[in-house]
Amino acid sequence: MESVRKIIHIDMDAFFASIEQRDHPSLRGKAIAVGSPEPRGVVATASYEARKWGVHSAMPSLMAKKKCPGLIFVHPRFEVYKSVSAQIRTIFQEYTDLVEPLSLDEAFLDVTYHKKGRPSATLIAEEIRQRIFDTTRLTASAGVSYNKFLAKVASDMRKPNGIFVIIPSDAMDFLTGLSIDRFFGVGKVTADKFHRMGILTGGDLRRLERPQLIRLFGKTGNYYYEIARGIDNRPVNPSRIRKSIGTEETFVQDIPDIEELRARLQEIEDELWIRMDRRKAFGKTLTLKIKYADFEQHTRSKTFQTFLLKKEQMNKAAGEMLFDCEKELYRGVRLLGLTFSNLNTEASDDAIQLTLEF
Ligand code: TTP
Ligand code: MG
């Protein structure tokens, strides 16, 4: 029999906002947004008091202010957020070396074999939450299960300051009733597609066969098939946070024609946008890679002041970069690739400057 793993997902509650409320007692109990109140600014995160009014991450500041007239905007202090992030990671490391951070405020821990000799993963998760609170005066929520997918979904179920455990024998029932929007790895684009097909819950998803899902979603169809059944064998990978997200395609035959290349680039753009969406990521730098028939490779990059929040912005930039290479394309193109870097999920100082264009 395969051994069952024990995975914990820890996610800090309203991370930036809670830190601001901790450090500025006058903000406690108030509806606050971390971000810039400028017309083009967006909310990085909102306190739970503000969320009651419908304010949430990535919402344009103007809209947030309309929804919650008393909303207080607070400027971000990245150095502080990073140092709290380091504090919680030090705590995680005391329990296991298998720690995979997903962003500043969340991580997976594989505690199947761990350093402390505690009898259960749930006890470890509770102990970690307590340790985080004692050290930082901030609350975290935890999900505990036998794989990453379920642990991640679970950590959202009792937020804030809660813990939720999914044992193997409960997983199917849990997933049957779970809204498809809450599935980790299903972004807004895919959720909308599922909705249009009448798939609203895990139970609905489970009615689709594997070949059908692969036809609809490519390789990711396998992932959807498996998570609907509570299967996720991805290991907790203690490498660092992803710095870029990209996709590329090698063509069966070299393509010398700009119109055809444009069409192929569009497919790559669609795929990249889905990948970004799945991880709730936005990027500032877009890189186009072109490999010619003779294997010579060129890249072109464009970096923007603010995150590209709209697909049309990405399409436009990618199209322009391809057009810049027009004179070379007659050589025949073997491969096209498109990558986003400078991601908001990274710990960069400008992660906050998610700014919308109107
Ligand atoms: P999240 O864990 O997604 O959100 P949160 O910790 O604020 O709230 P929750 O209680 O629901 O976990 O993100 C962690 C931090 O990352 C968040 O405090 C601010 C930042 N962030 C952005 O800057 N932009 C974004 O779009 C999102 C989603 C988060
Ligand atoms: Mg969080």
XYZ file of C-alpha atoms and ligand atoms in Angstrom:
388
model
C 0.000 0.000 0.000
C 1.166 3.496 -0.793
C 1.928 5.507 2.281
C -0.335 8.445 2.933
C 1.373 11.832 3.094
C 0.617 14.580 5.592
C 0.542 18.022 4.045
C -0.148 21.337 5.753
C -0.911 24.584 3.968
C -0.462 27.722 6.060
C -1.801 31.083 4.876
C -1.618 34.308 6.870
C -4.888 36.202 7.332
C -5.229 39.509 5.438
C -1.452 39.569 5.561
C -0.400 43.142 4.693
C -3.499 44.630 6.322
C -3.068 42.685 9.563
C 0.530 43.844 9.838
C -0.575 47.470 9.434
C -3.270 47.029 12.090
C -0.764 45.381 14.409
C 1.703 48.238 14.061
C -0.842 51.081 14.092
C -3.336 50.473 16.908
C -5.540 53.294 15.577
C -6.288 51.119 12.522
C -7.482 48.110 14.504
C -11.116 47.177 13.981
C -11.291 49.518 10.997
C -11.917 48.978 7.313
C -8.491 49.464 5.758
C -6.938 48.788 2.371
C -3.226 48.480 1.729
C -2.513 50.215 -1.536
C -2.605 53.554 -3.199
C -5.780 55.676 -3.190
C -4.757 57.305 -6.480
C -7.203 57.091 -9.378
C -5.127 54.396 -11.051
C -4.267 52.513 -7.868
C -5.608 49.158 -6.771
C -6.099 47.421 -3.458
C -3.352 44.916 -2.611
C -5.346 43.558 0.283
C -8.128 44.633 2.601
C -8.762 44.051 6.293
C -11.619 41.697 7.124
C -13.614 44.743 8.274
C -13.292 46.147 4.746
C -14.101 42.823 3.094
C -17.565 42.968 4.668
C -18.199 45.887 2.335
C -17.091 43.910 -0.683
C -13.553 45.298 -0.917
C -10.958 42.773 -2.089
C -7.473 42.331 -3.560
C -6.861 43.733 -7.065
C -9.975 45.914 -6.901
C -9.471 49.428 -8.319
C -9.123 51.860 -5.427
C -11.895 54.073 -6.780
C -14.334 51.199 -6.749
C -13.211 50.178 -3.251
C -13.860 53.680 -1.963
C -17.328 53.637 -3.533
C -18.197 50.329 -1.893
C -16.832 51.361 1.466
C -16.863 55.158 1.892
C -15.037 55.018 5.237
C -12.173 52.979 3.817
C -8.723 54.030 5.061
C -5.843 53.577 2.605
C -2.457 52.643 4.016
C 0.824 52.724 2.149
C 2.627 49.403 1.948
C 5.852 48.701 3.830
C 7.461 45.862 1.979
C 10.498 45.564 4.175
C 8.247 44.797 7.123
C 6.192 42.234 5.177
C 9.358 40.486 4.049
C 10.758 40.304 7.544
C 7.524 38.795 8.899
C 7.659 36.339 6.025
C 11.166 35.328 7.090
C 9.970 34.876 10.676
C 7.212 32.464 9.714
C 9.532 30.520 7.420
C 11.971 30.067 10.283
C 9.146 28.515 12.289
C 8.211 26.180 9.410
C 11.813 25.013 9.109
C 11.761 23.814 12.687
C 9.209 21.201 11.717
C 10.398 20.049 8.312
C 12.853 20.820 5.527
C 10.095 20.202 3.001
C 8.710 23.733 2.928
C 7.446 25.209 -0.334
C 6.572 28.903 -0.147
C 3.920 30.023 -2.627
C 4.171 33.708 -1.803
C 5.275 35.872 1.113
C 2.437 34.691 3.316
C 1.756 31.077 2.447
C 3.554 27.770 2.209
C 3.088 24.036 1.934
C 4.773 21.800 4.489
C 5.199 18.063 4.108
C 5.197 16.708 7.664
C 4.874 13.009 6.847
C 8.274 12.681 8.481
C 9.005 15.637 10.648
C 11.461 16.848 13.208
C 9.360 17.097 16.334
C 7.835 13.703 17.069
C 4.269 14.981 17.296
C 1.556 12.373 16.839
C -0.550 14.179 14.240
C -0.329 16.716 11.439
C -3.293 18.556 12.921
C -1.439 19.042 16.185
C 1.580 20.302 14.291
C -0.560 22.759 12.348
C -2.143 24.052 15.569
C 1.270 24.378 17.155
C 2.601 26.298 14.157
C -0.373 28.683 14.221
C 0.230 29.304 17.900
C 3.954 29.812 17.340
C 3.241 32.276 14.549
C 0.906 34.207 16.812
C 3.343 34.245 19.734
C 6.168 35.441 17.500
C 4.391 37.919 15.257
C 1.035 38.717 16.958
C -0.595 37.798 13.654
C -3.033 35.018 12.864
C -2.706 32.336 10.216
C -5.129 29.749 8.895
C -4.190 26.162 8.157
C -5.390 23.360 5.942
C -4.358 19.791 6.667
C -4.768 16.878 4.297
C -2.956 14.184 2.348
C -2.011 16.273 -0.683
C -1.291 19.845 -1.739
C -4.543 20.446 -3.555
C -6.734 19.488 -0.601
C -4.518 21.225 1.974
C -4.669 24.457 -0.016
C -8.430 24.325 -0.439
C -8.819 23.444 3.252
C -6.856 26.448 4.518
C -9.519 28.744 3.025
C -12.450 27.003 4.695
C -12.119 28.416 8.206
C -10.474 31.745 7.497
C -9.570 33.854 9.424
C -7.690 32.227 12.278
C -9.026 28.731 11.658
C -7.985 25.228 10.778
C -9.711 22.676 8.590
C -8.724 19.041 8.191
C -9.695 16.741 5.343
C -9.008 13.091 6.086
C -8.859 10.638 3.158
C -12.248 9.068 3.814
C -13.950 12.493 3.820
C -12.346 13.891 0.671
C -14.919 12.720 -1.866
C -17.918 14.043 0.064
C -16.117 17.294 0.671
C -15.304 17.767 -3.014
C -18.761 16.783 -4.217
C -20.288 19.885 -2.687
C -17.362 22.230 -3.212
C -17.928 25.137 -5.578
C -15.695 24.935 -8.636
C -14.513 28.509 -7.957
C -12.779 27.290 -4.812
C -10.746 24.619 -6.569
C -7.029 25.424 -6.325
C -5.673 25.658 -9.864
C -8.994 26.715 -11.380
C -8.700 30.418 -12.139
C -11.450 32.766 -13.199
C -11.104 32.018 -16.904
C -11.474 28.280 -16.373
C -14.199 28.664 -13.751
C -16.230 30.711 -16.244
C -15.750 28.025 -18.851
C -16.933 25.370 -16.397
C -19.939 27.493 -15.435
C -20.977 27.790 -19.059
C -20.882 23.999 -19.254
C -23.130 23.740 -16.197
C -20.302 22.537 -13.984
C -20.671 24.303 -10.666
C -19.289 21.835 -8.108
C -16.750 19.077 -7.706
C -19.591 16.575 -8.095
C -20.394 18.054 -11.508
C -16.729 17.979 -12.484
C -16.471 14.312 -11.601
C -19.059 13.480 -14.250
C -16.585 14.414 -16.997
C -14.353 11.647 -18.274
C -10.619 12.095 -18.670
C -10.545 12.203 -22.516
C -13.262 14.833 -22.528
C -11.320 17.023 -20.096
C -8.128 16.609 -22.105
C -9.971 17.620 -25.253
C -11.212 20.754 -23.500
C -8.132 21.783 -21.530
C -5.128 19.950 -22.946
C -2.724 18.447 -20.419
C -4.341 20.362 -17.576
C -7.415 18.225 -18.219
C -5.560 15.415 -16.434
C -5.115 17.622 -13.418
C -8.820 18.517 -13.308
C -9.767 14.857 -13.668
C -7.588 13.913 -10.750
C -8.374 16.723 -8.329
C -12.091 16.042 -8.801
C -11.246 12.674 -7.241
C -8.984 14.056 -4.546
C -5.822 12.846 -6.295
C -2.728 15.070 -6.389
C 0.686 13.431 -6.271
C 2.777 16.563 -6.697
C 5.536 16.635 -4.099
C 6.125 19.560 -1.794
C 9.023 21.131 -3.593
C 11.308 23.133 -1.321
C 12.598 25.276 -4.165
C 11.998 28.968 -4.223
C 9.025 30.950 -5.391
C 8.449 30.880 -9.112
C 10.009 33.876 -10.805
C 8.427 33.477 -14.195
C 5.535 31.753 -15.926
C 5.762 30.920 -19.588
C 4.717 28.655 -22.385
C 6.226 27.785 -25.748
C 5.520 25.716 -28.780
C 7.797 23.950 -31.235
C 6.112 23.659 -34.596
C 5.971 20.468 -36.609
C 7.158 22.464 -39.610
C 9.084 25.725 -39.627
C 6.798 28.698 -40.279
C 8.031 31.583 -42.461
C 4.720 33.413 -42.658
C 3.873 36.339 -40.367
C 0.122 35.836 -40.567
C 0.387 32.232 -39.556
C 2.849 33.119 -36.810
C 0.404 35.688 -35.496
C -2.266 33.017 -35.290
C 0.085 30.657 -33.459
C 1.167 33.421 -31.129
C -2.469 33.989 -30.241
C -2.807 30.383 -29.125
C 0.299 30.767 -27.009
C -1.115 33.971 -25.519
C -4.343 32.162 -24.608
C -2.406 29.384 -22.913
C -0.133 31.776 -21.042
C -3.087 33.811 -19.793
C -4.749 30.657 -18.471
C -1.539 29.686 -16.667
C -1.250 33.118 -15.105
C -4.888 33.070 -14.105
C -4.567 29.653 -12.504
C -1.865 31.009 -10.203
C -3.582 34.367 -9.778
C -0.396 35.949 -11.078
C 0.255 39.175 -12.947
C 3.536 40.191 -14.549
C 5.302 43.374 -15.561
C 7.823 41.932 -18.003
C 6.827 40.039 -21.107
C 9.438 38.155 -23.130
C 8.990 36.724 -26.596
C 11.334 33.947 -27.649
C 11.837 33.032 -31.278
C 13.936 30.125 -32.441
C 14.644 30.063 -36.155
C 14.949 27.086 -38.458
C 18.756 27.240 -38.094
C 18.332 27.038 -34.278
C 19.463 30.591 -33.751
C 17.439 32.079 -30.948
C 16.326 35.652 -30.247
C 14.415 37.085 -27.357
C 12.634 40.395 -27.038
C 11.440 41.808 -23.769
C 9.244 44.604 -22.670
C 8.909 45.822 -19.103
C 5.960 47.926 -18.009
C 5.639 50.373 -15.123
C 2.674 48.473 -13.786
C 1.344 44.926 -13.878
C -0.529 43.870 -16.974
C -3.944 43.114 -15.561
C -5.713 42.724 -18.876
C -5.189 40.108 -21.507
C -5.472 42.670 -24.303
C -2.398 44.462 -22.928
C -0.404 41.256 -23.154
C -1.700 40.495 -26.656
C -0.782 43.952 -27.874
C 2.740 43.828 -26.448
C 3.396 40.324 -27.766
C 2.096 41.249 -31.213
C 4.351 44.301 -31.324
C 7.405 42.276 -30.365
C 6.655 39.750 -33.094
C 6.169 42.575 -35.571
C 9.582 44.001 -34.589
C 11.138 40.757 -35.810
C 9.189 40.738 -39.052
C 12.253 41.110 -41.286
C 13.841 37.985 -39.843
C 10.819 35.748 -39.972
C 11.312 34.680 -43.594
C 14.086 32.394 -42.262
C 11.377 30.132 -40.887
C 10.400 29.928 -37.228
C 10.815 26.695 -35.376
C 9.618 27.751 -31.947
C 7.671 30.596 -30.335
C 7.564 31.191 -26.603
C 6.061 33.806 -24.331
C 6.965 34.363 -20.683
C 5.885 36.708 -17.925
C 8.389 37.672 -15.241
C 8.494 40.311 -12.512
C 5.438 38.666 -11.014
C 3.198 40.036 -8.274
C 3.485 36.704 -6.457
C 7.161 37.399 -5.892
C 8.460 39.367 -2.960
C 9.363 42.369 -5.075
C 8.986 45.848 -3.655
C 6.669 46.856 -6.409
C 4.290 43.949 -6.063
C 1.884 46.496 -4.738
C 1.808 48.671 -7.800
C -0.898 46.642 -9.421
C -2.315 49.578 -11.267
C -5.253 49.523 -13.600
C -5.564 51.512 -16.755
C -8.927 53.022 -17.427
P -3.481 36.443 0.053
O -3.036 35.342 0.976
O -4.160 36.073 -1.219
O -4.491 37.407 0.824
P -4.473 37.906 2.317
O -3.408 37.249 3.127
O -4.435 39.400 2.300
O -5.908 37.493 2.820
P -6.457 36.033 3.228
O -6.851 36.159 4.663
O -7.647 35.822 2.345
O -5.351 35.072 3.004
O -2.262 37.370 -0.317
C -1.215 37.672 0.601
C -0.698 39.082 0.424
O -0.256 39.289 -0.918
C -1.771 40.130 0.651
O -1.870 40.520 2.005
C -1.334 41.263 -0.245
C -0.581 40.596 -1.369
N -1.413 40.581 -2.593
C -1.252 41.612 -3.527
O -0.412 42.500 -3.360
N -2.046 41.590 -4.646
C -2.984 40.632 -4.872
O -3.697 40.652 -5.891
C -3.143 39.576 -3.893
C -4.164 38.484 -4.089
C -2.327 39.604 -2.773
Mg -3.160 35.180 3.108
